[in-house]
Tab-separated table of C-alpha atoms in Angstrom:
chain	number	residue	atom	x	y	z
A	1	UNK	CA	119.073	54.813	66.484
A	2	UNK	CA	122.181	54.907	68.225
A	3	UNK	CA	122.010	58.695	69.876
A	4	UNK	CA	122.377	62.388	69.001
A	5	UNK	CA	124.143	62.496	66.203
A	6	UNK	CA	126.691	66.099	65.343
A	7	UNK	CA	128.227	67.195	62.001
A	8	UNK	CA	130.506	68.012	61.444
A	9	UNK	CA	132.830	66.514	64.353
A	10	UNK	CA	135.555	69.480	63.801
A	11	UNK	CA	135.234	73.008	61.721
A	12	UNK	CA	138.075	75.426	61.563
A	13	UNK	CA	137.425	78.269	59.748
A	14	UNK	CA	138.677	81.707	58.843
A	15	UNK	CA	137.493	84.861	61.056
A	16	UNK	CA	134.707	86.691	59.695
A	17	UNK	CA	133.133	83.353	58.148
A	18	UNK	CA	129.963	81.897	58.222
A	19	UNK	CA	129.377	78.487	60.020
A	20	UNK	CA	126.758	75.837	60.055
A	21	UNK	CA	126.578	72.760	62.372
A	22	UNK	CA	123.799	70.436	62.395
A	23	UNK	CA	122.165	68.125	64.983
A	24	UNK	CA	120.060	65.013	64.374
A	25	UNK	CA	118.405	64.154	67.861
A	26	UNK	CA	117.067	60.951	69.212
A	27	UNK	CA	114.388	60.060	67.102
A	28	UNK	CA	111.164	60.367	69.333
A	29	UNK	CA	112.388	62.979	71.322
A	30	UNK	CA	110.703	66.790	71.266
A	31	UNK	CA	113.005	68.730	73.070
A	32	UNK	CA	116.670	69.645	71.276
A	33	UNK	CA	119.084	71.834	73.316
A	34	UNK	CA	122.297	73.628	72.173
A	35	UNK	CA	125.266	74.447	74.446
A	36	UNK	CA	128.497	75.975	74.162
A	37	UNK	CA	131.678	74.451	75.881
A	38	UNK	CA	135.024	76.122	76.094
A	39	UNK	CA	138.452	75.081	77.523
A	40	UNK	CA	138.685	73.936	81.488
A	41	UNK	CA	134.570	75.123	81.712
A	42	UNK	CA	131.365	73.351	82.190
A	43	UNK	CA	129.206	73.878	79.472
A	44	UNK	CA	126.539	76.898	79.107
A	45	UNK	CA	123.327	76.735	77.879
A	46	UNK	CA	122.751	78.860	74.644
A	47	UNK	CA	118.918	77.711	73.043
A	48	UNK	CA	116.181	75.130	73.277
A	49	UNK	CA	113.282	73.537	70.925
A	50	UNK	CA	110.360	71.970	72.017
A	51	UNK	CA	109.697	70.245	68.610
A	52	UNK	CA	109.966	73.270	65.853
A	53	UNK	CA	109.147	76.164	68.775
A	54	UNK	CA	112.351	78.077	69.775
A	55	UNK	CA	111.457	78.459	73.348
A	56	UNK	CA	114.133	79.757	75.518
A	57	UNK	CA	117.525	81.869	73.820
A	58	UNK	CA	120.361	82.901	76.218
A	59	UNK	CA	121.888	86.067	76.903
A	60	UNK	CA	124.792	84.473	75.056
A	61	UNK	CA	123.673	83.839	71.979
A	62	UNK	CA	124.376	87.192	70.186
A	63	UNK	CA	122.916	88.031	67.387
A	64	UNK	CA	125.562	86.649	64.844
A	65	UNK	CA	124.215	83.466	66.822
A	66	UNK	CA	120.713	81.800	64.900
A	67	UNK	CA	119.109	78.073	65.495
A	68	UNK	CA	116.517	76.378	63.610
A	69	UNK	CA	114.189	73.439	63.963
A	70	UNK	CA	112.078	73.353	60.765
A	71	UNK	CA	110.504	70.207	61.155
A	72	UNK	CA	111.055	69.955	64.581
A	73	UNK	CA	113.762	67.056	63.728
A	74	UNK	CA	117.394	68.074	62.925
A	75	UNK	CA	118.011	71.314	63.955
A	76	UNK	CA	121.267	74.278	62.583
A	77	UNK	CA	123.158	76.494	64.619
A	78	UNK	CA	124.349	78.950	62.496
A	79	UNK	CA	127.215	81.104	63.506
A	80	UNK	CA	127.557	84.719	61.365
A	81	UNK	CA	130.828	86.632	61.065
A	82	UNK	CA	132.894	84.448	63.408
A	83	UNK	CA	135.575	85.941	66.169
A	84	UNK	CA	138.072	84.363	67.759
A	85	UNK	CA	136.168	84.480	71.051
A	86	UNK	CA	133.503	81.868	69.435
A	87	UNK	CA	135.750	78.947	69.020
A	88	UNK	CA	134.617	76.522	71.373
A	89	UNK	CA	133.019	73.032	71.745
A	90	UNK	CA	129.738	73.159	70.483
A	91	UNK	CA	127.050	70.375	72.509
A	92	UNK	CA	123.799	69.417	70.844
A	93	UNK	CA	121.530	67.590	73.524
A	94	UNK	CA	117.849	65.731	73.303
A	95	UNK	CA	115.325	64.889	75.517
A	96	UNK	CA	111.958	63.616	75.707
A	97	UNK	CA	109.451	65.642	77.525
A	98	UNK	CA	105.944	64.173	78.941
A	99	UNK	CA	103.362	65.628	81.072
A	100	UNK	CA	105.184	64.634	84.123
A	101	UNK	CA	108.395	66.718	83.202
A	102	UNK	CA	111.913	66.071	81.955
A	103	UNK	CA	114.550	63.796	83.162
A	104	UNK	CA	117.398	63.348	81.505
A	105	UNK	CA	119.120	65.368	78.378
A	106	UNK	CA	121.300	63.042	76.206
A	107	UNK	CA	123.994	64.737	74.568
A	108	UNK	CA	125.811	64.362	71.422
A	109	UNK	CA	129.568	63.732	70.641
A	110	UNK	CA	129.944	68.009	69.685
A	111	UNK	CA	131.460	69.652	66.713
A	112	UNK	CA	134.494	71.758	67.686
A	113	UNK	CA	134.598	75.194	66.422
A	114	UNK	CA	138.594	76.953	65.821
A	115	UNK	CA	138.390	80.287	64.482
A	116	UNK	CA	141.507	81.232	63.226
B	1	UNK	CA	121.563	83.742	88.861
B	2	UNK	CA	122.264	79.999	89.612
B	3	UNK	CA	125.763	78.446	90.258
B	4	UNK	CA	127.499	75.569	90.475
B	5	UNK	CA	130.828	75.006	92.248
B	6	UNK	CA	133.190	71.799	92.195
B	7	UNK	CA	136.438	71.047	92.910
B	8	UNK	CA	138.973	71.088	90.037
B	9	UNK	CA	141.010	67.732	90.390
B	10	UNK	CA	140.797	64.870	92.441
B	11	UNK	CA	144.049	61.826	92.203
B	12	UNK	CA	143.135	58.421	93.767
B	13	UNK	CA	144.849	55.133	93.196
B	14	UNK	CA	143.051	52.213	92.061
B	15	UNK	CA	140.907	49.955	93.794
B	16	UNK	CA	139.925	53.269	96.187
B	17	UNK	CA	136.455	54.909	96.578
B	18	UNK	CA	136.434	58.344	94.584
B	19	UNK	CA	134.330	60.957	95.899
B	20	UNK	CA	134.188	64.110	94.124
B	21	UNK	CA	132.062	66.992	95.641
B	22	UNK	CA	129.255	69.734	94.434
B	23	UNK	CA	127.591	72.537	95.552
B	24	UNK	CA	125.058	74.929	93.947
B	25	UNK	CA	122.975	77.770	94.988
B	26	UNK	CA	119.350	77.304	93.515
B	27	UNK	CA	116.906	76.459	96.111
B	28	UNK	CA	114.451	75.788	93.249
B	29	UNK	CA	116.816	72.598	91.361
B	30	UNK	CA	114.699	70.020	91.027
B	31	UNK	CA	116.848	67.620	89.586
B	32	UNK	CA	120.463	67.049	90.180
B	33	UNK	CA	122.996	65.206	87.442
B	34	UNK	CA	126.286	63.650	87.252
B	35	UNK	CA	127.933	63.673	83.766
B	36	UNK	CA	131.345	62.361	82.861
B	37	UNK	CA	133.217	63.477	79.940
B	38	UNK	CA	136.349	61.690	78.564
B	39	UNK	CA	138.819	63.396	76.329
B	40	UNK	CA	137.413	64.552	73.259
B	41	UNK	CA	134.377	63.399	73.966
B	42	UNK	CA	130.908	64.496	74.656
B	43	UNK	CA	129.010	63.729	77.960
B	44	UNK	CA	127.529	61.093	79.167
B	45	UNK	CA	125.073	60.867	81.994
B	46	UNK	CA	126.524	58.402	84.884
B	47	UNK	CA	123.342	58.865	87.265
B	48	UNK	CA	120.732	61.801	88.850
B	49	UNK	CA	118.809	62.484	91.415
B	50	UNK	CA	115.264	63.758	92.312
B	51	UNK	CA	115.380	67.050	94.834
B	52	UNK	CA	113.237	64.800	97.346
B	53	UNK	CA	115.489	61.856	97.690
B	54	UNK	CA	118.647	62.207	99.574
B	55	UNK	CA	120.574	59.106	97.892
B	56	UNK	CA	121.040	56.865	95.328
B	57	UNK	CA	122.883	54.018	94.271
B	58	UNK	CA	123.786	52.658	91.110
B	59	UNK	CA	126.123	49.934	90.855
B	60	UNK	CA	129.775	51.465	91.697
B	61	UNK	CA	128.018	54.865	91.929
B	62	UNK	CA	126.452	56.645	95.255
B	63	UNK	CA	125.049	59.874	95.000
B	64	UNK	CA	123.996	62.001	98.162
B	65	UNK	CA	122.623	64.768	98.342
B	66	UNK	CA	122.133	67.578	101.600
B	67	UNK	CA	119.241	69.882	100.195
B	68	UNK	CA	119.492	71.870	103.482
B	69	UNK	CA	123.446	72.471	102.858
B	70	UNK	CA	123.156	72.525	98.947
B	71	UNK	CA	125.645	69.588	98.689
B	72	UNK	CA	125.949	66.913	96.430
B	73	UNK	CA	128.410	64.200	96.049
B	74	UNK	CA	128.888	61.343	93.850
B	75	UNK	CA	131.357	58.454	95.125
B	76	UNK	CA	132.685	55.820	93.067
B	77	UNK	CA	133.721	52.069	94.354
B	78	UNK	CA	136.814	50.480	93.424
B	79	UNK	CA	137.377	53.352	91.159
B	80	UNK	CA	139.291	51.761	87.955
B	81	UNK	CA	141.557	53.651	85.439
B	82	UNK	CA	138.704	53.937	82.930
B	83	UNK	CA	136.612	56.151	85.545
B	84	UNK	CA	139.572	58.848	84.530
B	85	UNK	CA	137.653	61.558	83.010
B	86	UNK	CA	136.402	64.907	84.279
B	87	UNK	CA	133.173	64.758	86.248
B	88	UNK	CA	130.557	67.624	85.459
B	89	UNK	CA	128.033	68.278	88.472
B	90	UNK	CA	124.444	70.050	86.858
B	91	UNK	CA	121.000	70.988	88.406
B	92	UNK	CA	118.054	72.098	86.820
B	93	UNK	CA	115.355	74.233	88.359
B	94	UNK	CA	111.963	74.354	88.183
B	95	UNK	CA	112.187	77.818	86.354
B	96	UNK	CA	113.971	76.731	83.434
B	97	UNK	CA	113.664	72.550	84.257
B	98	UNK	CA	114.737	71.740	80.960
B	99	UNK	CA	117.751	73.720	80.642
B	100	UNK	CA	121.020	72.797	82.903
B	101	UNK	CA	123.522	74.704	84.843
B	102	UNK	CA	126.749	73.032	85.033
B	103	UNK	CA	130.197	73.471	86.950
B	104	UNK	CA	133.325	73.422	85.719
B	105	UNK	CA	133.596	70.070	86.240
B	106	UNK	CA	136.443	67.745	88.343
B	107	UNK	CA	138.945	66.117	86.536
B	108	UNK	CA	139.531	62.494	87.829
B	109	UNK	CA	142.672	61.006	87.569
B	110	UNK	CA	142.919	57.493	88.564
B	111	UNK	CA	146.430	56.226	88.914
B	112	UNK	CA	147.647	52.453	88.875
């Protein structure tokens, strides 16, 4: 296992296009976390698995915005009907949760969105 | 909400200590991170710390932190032309403890 793994690395597509990006997470770990990171910013939180539960959303993810964790492996972050304003870095991140809480989140490489 | 402030650029030559500076606003974080990102890359985590401790040390890396003031720093030793990259500052709270709030990050440019 050599990390969180993101596909694809880059996506340009058309506005008004649908997107999908997947994320394969560290292997034993039950918490998967998407974030959103555009130009000269620190990245934002958008959603978070604990294994195939959607637990937390943020206010930014719209509703063109949906994430999955079927098997509470991989997980997609589908994008609906894409603007200009969504073209950003897009940060998958895993972590391993036990009773005694969660330390560290280890992120993947990101797929970066251009909407054209 | 919470927040997360840090300075935008810091230049040091090699061979200097880097010190690049945080603060937030949550009185709840629990846990306090350093990331580093190079270009094109995603982040890495250099080091954390534990809302009870008020340092650690790792190698080149120091991190201290001043609950009371809301401060956190992380210095680098003998900072070397690969530490160029920028430097994200994050906390996570006890509310949301596995979600993080980062700043913009510091870009660190370390010149020969």
């Amino acid at each position: 296992d050599t990390g969180v793994s993101q596909d694809p690395r880059h996506k340009i597509t058309k506005r008004g296009q649908n997107v999908t990006f997947r994320c394969d997470p560290i292997s034993e770990h039950n918490r998967l976390y998407w974030y959103r990171q555009t130009l000269g910013q620190g990245p934002e939180f958008l959603t978070y698995f604990q294994n195939e539960a959607q637990l937390e959303k943020s206010r930014l993810l719209s509703d063109r915005f949906s994430a999955e964790r079927p098997k509470g492996s991989f997980s997609t972050l589908e994008i609906q009907r894409t603007e200009q304003g969504d073209s950003a870095m897009y940060l998958c991140a895993s972590s391993l949760v036990r009773g005694s809480g969660n330390t560290e989140a280890f992120f993947g490489q990101g797929t970066r969105l251009t909407v054209v | 909400g919470e927040d997360v402030e840090q300075s935008l650029f810091l230049s040091v030559r090699e061979g200097d200590s880097s010190v690049i500076n945080c603060t937030y606003t949550d009185s709840s974080s629990t846990y306090l991170y350093w990331y580093k990102q190079e270009p094109g890359a995603g982040l890495q985590l250099l080091t954390y710390i534990f809302s009870n401790m008020d340092m650690k040390q790792d190698q080149r890396l120091t991190v201290l932190l001043n609950k009371k003031d809301k401060h956190l720093s992380l210095r680098i030793a003998d900072t070397q032309t690969g530490d160029s990259a920028i430097y994200f500052c994050a906390e996570s709270s006890l509310s949301g403890y596995s979600t993080l709030t980062f700043g913009k990050g510091t870009m660190l440019l370390v010149s020969p």
